CSV table of C-alpha atoms in Angstrom, one decimal:
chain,number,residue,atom,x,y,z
I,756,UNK,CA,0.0,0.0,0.0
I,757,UNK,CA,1.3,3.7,-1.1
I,758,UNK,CA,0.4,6.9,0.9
I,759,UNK,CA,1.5,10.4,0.7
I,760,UNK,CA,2.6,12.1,3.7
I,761,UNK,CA,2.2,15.7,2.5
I,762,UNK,CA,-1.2,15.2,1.4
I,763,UNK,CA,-2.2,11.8,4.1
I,764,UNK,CA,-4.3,10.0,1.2
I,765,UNK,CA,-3.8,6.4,0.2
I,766,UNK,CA,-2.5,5.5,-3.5
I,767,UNK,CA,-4.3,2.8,-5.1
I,768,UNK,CA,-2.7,2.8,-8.6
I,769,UNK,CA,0.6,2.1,-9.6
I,770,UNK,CA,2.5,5.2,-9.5
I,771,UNK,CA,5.5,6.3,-7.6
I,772,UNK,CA,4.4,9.8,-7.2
I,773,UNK,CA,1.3,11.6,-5.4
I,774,UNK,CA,-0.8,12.7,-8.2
I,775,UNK,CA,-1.8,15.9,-6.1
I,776,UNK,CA,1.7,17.2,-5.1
I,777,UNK,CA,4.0,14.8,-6.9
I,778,UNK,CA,5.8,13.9,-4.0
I,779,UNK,CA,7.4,10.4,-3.8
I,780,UNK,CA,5.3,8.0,-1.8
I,781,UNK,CA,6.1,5.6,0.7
I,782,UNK,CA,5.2,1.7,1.3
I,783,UNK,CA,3.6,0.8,3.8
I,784,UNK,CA,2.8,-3.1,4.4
I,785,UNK,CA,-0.7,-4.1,4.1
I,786,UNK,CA,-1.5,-5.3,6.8
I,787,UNK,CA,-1.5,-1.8,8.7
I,788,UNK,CA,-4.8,0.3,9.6
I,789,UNK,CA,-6.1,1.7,6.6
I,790,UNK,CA,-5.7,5.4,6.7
I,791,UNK,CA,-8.1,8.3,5.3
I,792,UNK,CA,-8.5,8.0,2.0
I,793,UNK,CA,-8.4,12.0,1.1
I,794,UNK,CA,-6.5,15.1,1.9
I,795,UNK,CA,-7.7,17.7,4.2
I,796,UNK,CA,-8.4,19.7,1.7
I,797,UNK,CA,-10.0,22.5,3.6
I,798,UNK,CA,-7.2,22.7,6.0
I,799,UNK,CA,-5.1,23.5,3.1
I,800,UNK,CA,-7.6,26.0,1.8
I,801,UNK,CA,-7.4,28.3,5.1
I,802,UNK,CA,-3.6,28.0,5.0
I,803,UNK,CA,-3.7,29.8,2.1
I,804,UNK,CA,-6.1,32.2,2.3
I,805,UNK,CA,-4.0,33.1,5.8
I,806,UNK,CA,-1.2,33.8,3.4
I,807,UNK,CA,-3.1,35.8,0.9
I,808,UNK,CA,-4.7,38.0,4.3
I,809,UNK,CA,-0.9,38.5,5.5
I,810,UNK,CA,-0.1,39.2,2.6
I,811,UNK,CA,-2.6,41.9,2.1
I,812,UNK,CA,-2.1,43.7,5.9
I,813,UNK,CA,2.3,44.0,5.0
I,814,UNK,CA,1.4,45.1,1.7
I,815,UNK,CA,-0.9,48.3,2.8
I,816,UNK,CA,1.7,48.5,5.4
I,817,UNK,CA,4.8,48.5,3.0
I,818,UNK,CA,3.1,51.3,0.6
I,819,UNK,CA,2.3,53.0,2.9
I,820,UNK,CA,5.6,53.9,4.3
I,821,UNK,CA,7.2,53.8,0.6
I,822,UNK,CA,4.3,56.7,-0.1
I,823,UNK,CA,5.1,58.7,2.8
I,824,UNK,CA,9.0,58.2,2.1
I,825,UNK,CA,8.2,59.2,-1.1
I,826,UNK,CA,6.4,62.1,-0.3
I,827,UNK,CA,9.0,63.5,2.1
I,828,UNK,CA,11.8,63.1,-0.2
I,829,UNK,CA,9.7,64.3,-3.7
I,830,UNK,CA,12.1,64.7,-6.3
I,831,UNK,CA,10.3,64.8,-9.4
I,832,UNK,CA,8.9,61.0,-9.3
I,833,UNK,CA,6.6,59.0,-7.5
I,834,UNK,CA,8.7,56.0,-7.6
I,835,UNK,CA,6.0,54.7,-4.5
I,836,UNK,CA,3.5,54.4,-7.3
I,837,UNK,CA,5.9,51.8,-9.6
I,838,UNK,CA,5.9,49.7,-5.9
I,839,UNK,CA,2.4,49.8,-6.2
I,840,UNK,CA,1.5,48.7,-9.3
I,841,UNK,CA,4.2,46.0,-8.4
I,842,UNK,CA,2.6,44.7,-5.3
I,843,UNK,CA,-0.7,44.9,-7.2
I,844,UNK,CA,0.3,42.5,-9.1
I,845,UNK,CA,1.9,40.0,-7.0
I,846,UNK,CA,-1.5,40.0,-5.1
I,847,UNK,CA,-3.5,39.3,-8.1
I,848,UNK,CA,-1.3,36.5,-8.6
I,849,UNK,CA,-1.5,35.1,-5.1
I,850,UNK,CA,-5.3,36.0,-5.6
I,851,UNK,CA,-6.6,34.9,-8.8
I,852,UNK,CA,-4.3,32.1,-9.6
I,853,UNK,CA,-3.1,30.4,-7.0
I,854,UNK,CA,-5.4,30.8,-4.4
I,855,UNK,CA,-8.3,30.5,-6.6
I,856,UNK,CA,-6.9,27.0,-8.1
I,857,UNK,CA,-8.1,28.2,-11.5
I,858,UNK,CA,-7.3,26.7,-14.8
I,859,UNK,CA,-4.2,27.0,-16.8
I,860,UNK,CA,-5.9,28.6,-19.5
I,861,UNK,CA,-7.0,31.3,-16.7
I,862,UNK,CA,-4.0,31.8,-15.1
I,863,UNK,CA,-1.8,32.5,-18.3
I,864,UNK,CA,-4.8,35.1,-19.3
I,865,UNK,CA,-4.5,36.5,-15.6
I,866,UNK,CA,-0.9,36.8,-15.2
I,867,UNK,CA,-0.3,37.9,-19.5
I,868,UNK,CA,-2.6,40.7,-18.7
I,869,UNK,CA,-1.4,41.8,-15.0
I,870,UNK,CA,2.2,41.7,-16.6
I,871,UNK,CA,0.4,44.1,-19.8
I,872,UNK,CA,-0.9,46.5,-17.5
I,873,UNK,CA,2.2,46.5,-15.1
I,874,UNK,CA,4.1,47.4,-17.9
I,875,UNK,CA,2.1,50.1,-19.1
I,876,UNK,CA,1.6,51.5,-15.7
I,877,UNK,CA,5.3,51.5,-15.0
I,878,UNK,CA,5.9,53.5,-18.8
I,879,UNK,CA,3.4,56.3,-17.6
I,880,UNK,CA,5.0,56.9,-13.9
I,881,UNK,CA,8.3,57.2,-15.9
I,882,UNK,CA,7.1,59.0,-18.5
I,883,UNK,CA,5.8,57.8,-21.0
I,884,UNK,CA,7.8,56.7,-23.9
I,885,UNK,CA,5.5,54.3,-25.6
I,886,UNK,CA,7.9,50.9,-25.0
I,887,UNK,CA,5.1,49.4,-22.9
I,888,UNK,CA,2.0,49.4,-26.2
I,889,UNK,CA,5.5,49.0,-28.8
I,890,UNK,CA,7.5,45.8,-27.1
I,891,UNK,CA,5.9,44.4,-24.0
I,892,UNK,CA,2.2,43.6,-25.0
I,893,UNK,CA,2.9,42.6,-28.1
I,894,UNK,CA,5.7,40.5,-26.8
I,895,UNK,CA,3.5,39.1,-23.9
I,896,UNK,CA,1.1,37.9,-27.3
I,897,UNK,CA,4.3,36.1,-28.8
I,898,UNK,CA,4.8,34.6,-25.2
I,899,UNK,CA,1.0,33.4,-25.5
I,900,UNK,CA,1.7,31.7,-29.0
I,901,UNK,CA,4.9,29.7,-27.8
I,902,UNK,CA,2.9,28.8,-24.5
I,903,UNK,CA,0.3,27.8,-26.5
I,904,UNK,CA,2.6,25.6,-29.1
I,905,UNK,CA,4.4,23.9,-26.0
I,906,UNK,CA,1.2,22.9,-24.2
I,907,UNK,CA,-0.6,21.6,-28.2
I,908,UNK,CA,2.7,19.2,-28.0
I,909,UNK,CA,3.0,18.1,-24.7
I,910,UNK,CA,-0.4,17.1,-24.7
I,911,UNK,CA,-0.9,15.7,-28.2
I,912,UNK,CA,-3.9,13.7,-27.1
I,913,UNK,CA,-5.8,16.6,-26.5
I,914,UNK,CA,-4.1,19.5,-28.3
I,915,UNK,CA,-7.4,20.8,-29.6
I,916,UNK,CA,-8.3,22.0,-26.3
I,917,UNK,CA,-6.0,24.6,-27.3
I,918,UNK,CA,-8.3,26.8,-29.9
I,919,UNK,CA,-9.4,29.2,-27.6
I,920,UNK,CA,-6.3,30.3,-26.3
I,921,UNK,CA,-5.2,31.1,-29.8
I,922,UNK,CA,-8.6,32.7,-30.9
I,923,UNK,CA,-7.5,35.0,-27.9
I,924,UNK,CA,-3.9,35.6,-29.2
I,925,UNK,CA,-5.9,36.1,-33.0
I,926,UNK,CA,-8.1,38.7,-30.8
I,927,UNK,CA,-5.2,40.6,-29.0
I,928,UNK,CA,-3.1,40.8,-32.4
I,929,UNK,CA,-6.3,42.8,-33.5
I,930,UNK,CA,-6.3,45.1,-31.0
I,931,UNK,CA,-3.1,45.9,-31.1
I,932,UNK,CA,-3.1,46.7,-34.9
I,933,UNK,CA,-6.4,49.1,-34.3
I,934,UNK,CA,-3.8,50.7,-31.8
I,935,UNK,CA,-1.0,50.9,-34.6
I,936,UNK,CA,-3.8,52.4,-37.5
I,937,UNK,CA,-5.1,55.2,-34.4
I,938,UNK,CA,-1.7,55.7,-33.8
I,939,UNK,CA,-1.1,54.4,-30.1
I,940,UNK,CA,1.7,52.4,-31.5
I,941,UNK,CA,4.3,53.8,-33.5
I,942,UNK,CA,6.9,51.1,-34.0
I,943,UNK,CA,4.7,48.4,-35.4
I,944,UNK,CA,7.4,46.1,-35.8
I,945,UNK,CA,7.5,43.6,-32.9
I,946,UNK,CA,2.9,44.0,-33.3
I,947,UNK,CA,2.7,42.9,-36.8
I,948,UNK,CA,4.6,39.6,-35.7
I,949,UNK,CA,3.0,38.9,-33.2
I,950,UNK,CA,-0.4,39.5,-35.0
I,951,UNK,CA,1.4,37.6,-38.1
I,952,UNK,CA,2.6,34.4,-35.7
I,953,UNK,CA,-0.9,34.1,-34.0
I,954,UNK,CA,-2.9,34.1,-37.2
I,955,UNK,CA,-0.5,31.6,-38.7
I,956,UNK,CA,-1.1,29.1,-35.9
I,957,UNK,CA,-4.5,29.6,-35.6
I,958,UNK,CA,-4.8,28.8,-39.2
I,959,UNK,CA,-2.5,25.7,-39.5
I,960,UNK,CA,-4.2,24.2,-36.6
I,961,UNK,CA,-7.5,24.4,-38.3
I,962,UNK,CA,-6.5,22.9,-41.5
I,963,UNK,CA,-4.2,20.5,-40.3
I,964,UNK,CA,-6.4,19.9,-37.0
I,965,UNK,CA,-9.5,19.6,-39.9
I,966,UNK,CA,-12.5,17.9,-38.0
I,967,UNK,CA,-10.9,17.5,-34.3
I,968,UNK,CA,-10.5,21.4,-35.0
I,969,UNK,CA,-13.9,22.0,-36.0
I,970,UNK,CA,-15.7,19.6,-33.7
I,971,UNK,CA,-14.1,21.8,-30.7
I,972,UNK,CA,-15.3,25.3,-32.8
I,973,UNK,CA,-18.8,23.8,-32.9
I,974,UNK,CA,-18.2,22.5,-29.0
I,975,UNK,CA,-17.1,26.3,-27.8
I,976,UNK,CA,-19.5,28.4,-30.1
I,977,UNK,CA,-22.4,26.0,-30.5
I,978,UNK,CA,-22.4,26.5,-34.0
């Protein structure tokens, strides 16, 4: 008999590994009391959300001090703002995709975006110079599109799954051209690849994907 001790649940299978926190498992003979045959899950949950609550109370207290340092010492820049955004982020993060146990597909939406908008926020408390809508959004869509490709081949079996991911990379591409024909972006060089790389993958893996492709179109969109 195999049980975890992180997670104190019983292993029926075969493996060697805890399929909840992949930590190796140890034999036990069996003819020892059967143990639970589930994590505390719950206890687990409250750990967490202590973590997310501390988390919260240092942060307010952190910015605030960095604000009122700041303040004091104004020189021209509220670098207390940049902290901010920072600790923002890592909050949503703790927040919205760890604590939350969402889905991939979620999380790399969640954290792309935060990432976007850190970025941007960071180019206006600077100054801004425009890097944030020229380099680092379109380059977070390019990180998409290779996250994307690396999850269609490590899980072959189910790579259509995939589609709506790309449809969102095929989405933000668009976006960020509208921004380039307005104007927002002026150095469309690093947008028109990305919007160029998503569209090619999204159309290769409907023709080469052909009915698997479709049937999951048809699944998402009820069409």
């Amino acid at each position: 008999m195999k049980r975890c001790k992180t997670c104190q649940v019983t292993i029926l299978d075969f493996t060697t590994v805890c399929p909840l926190c992949h930590s190796v498992l140890e034999i036990r003979e069996t003819g020892e009391e059967r143990p639970g045959m589930y994590p505390d899950v719950k206890d687990a949950a409250r750990r967490l959300n202590f973590v997310v609550k501390l988390y919260t109370f240092l942060a307010i207290i952190i910015e605030g001090g960095l604000i009122a340092i700041n303040y004091a010492f104004y020189s021209g820049l509220w670098w207390s703002a940049i902290s901010g955004v920072a600790i923002l982020y890592f909050y949503m993060t703790l927040r919205y995709s760890i604590q939350k146990n969402s889905g991939y597909l979620r999380i790399i939406l969640t954290q792309v975006f935060a990432a976007v908008v850190l970025a941007i926020a960071v180019d206006i408390i600077v100054g801004y110079r425009g890097w944030s809508v020229n380099y680092v959004a379109p380059a977070a869509i390019l990180l998409m599109d290779l996250a994307v490709l690396i999850l269609m081949l490590v899980n072959v079996a189910n790579w259509q799954s995939y589609i709506l991911l790309q449809i969102m990379t095929v989405l933000l591409s668009g976006v960020m051209l509208i921004l380039w024909r307005a104007g927002v972006v002026d150095r469309p060089v690093v947008t028109v690849a990305a919007s160029a790389v998503s569209a090619v993958m999204f159309v290769g893996t409907i023709i080469f994907g052909d009915r698997r492709a479709k049937n999951e179109l048809k699944r998402r969109f009820h069409v």
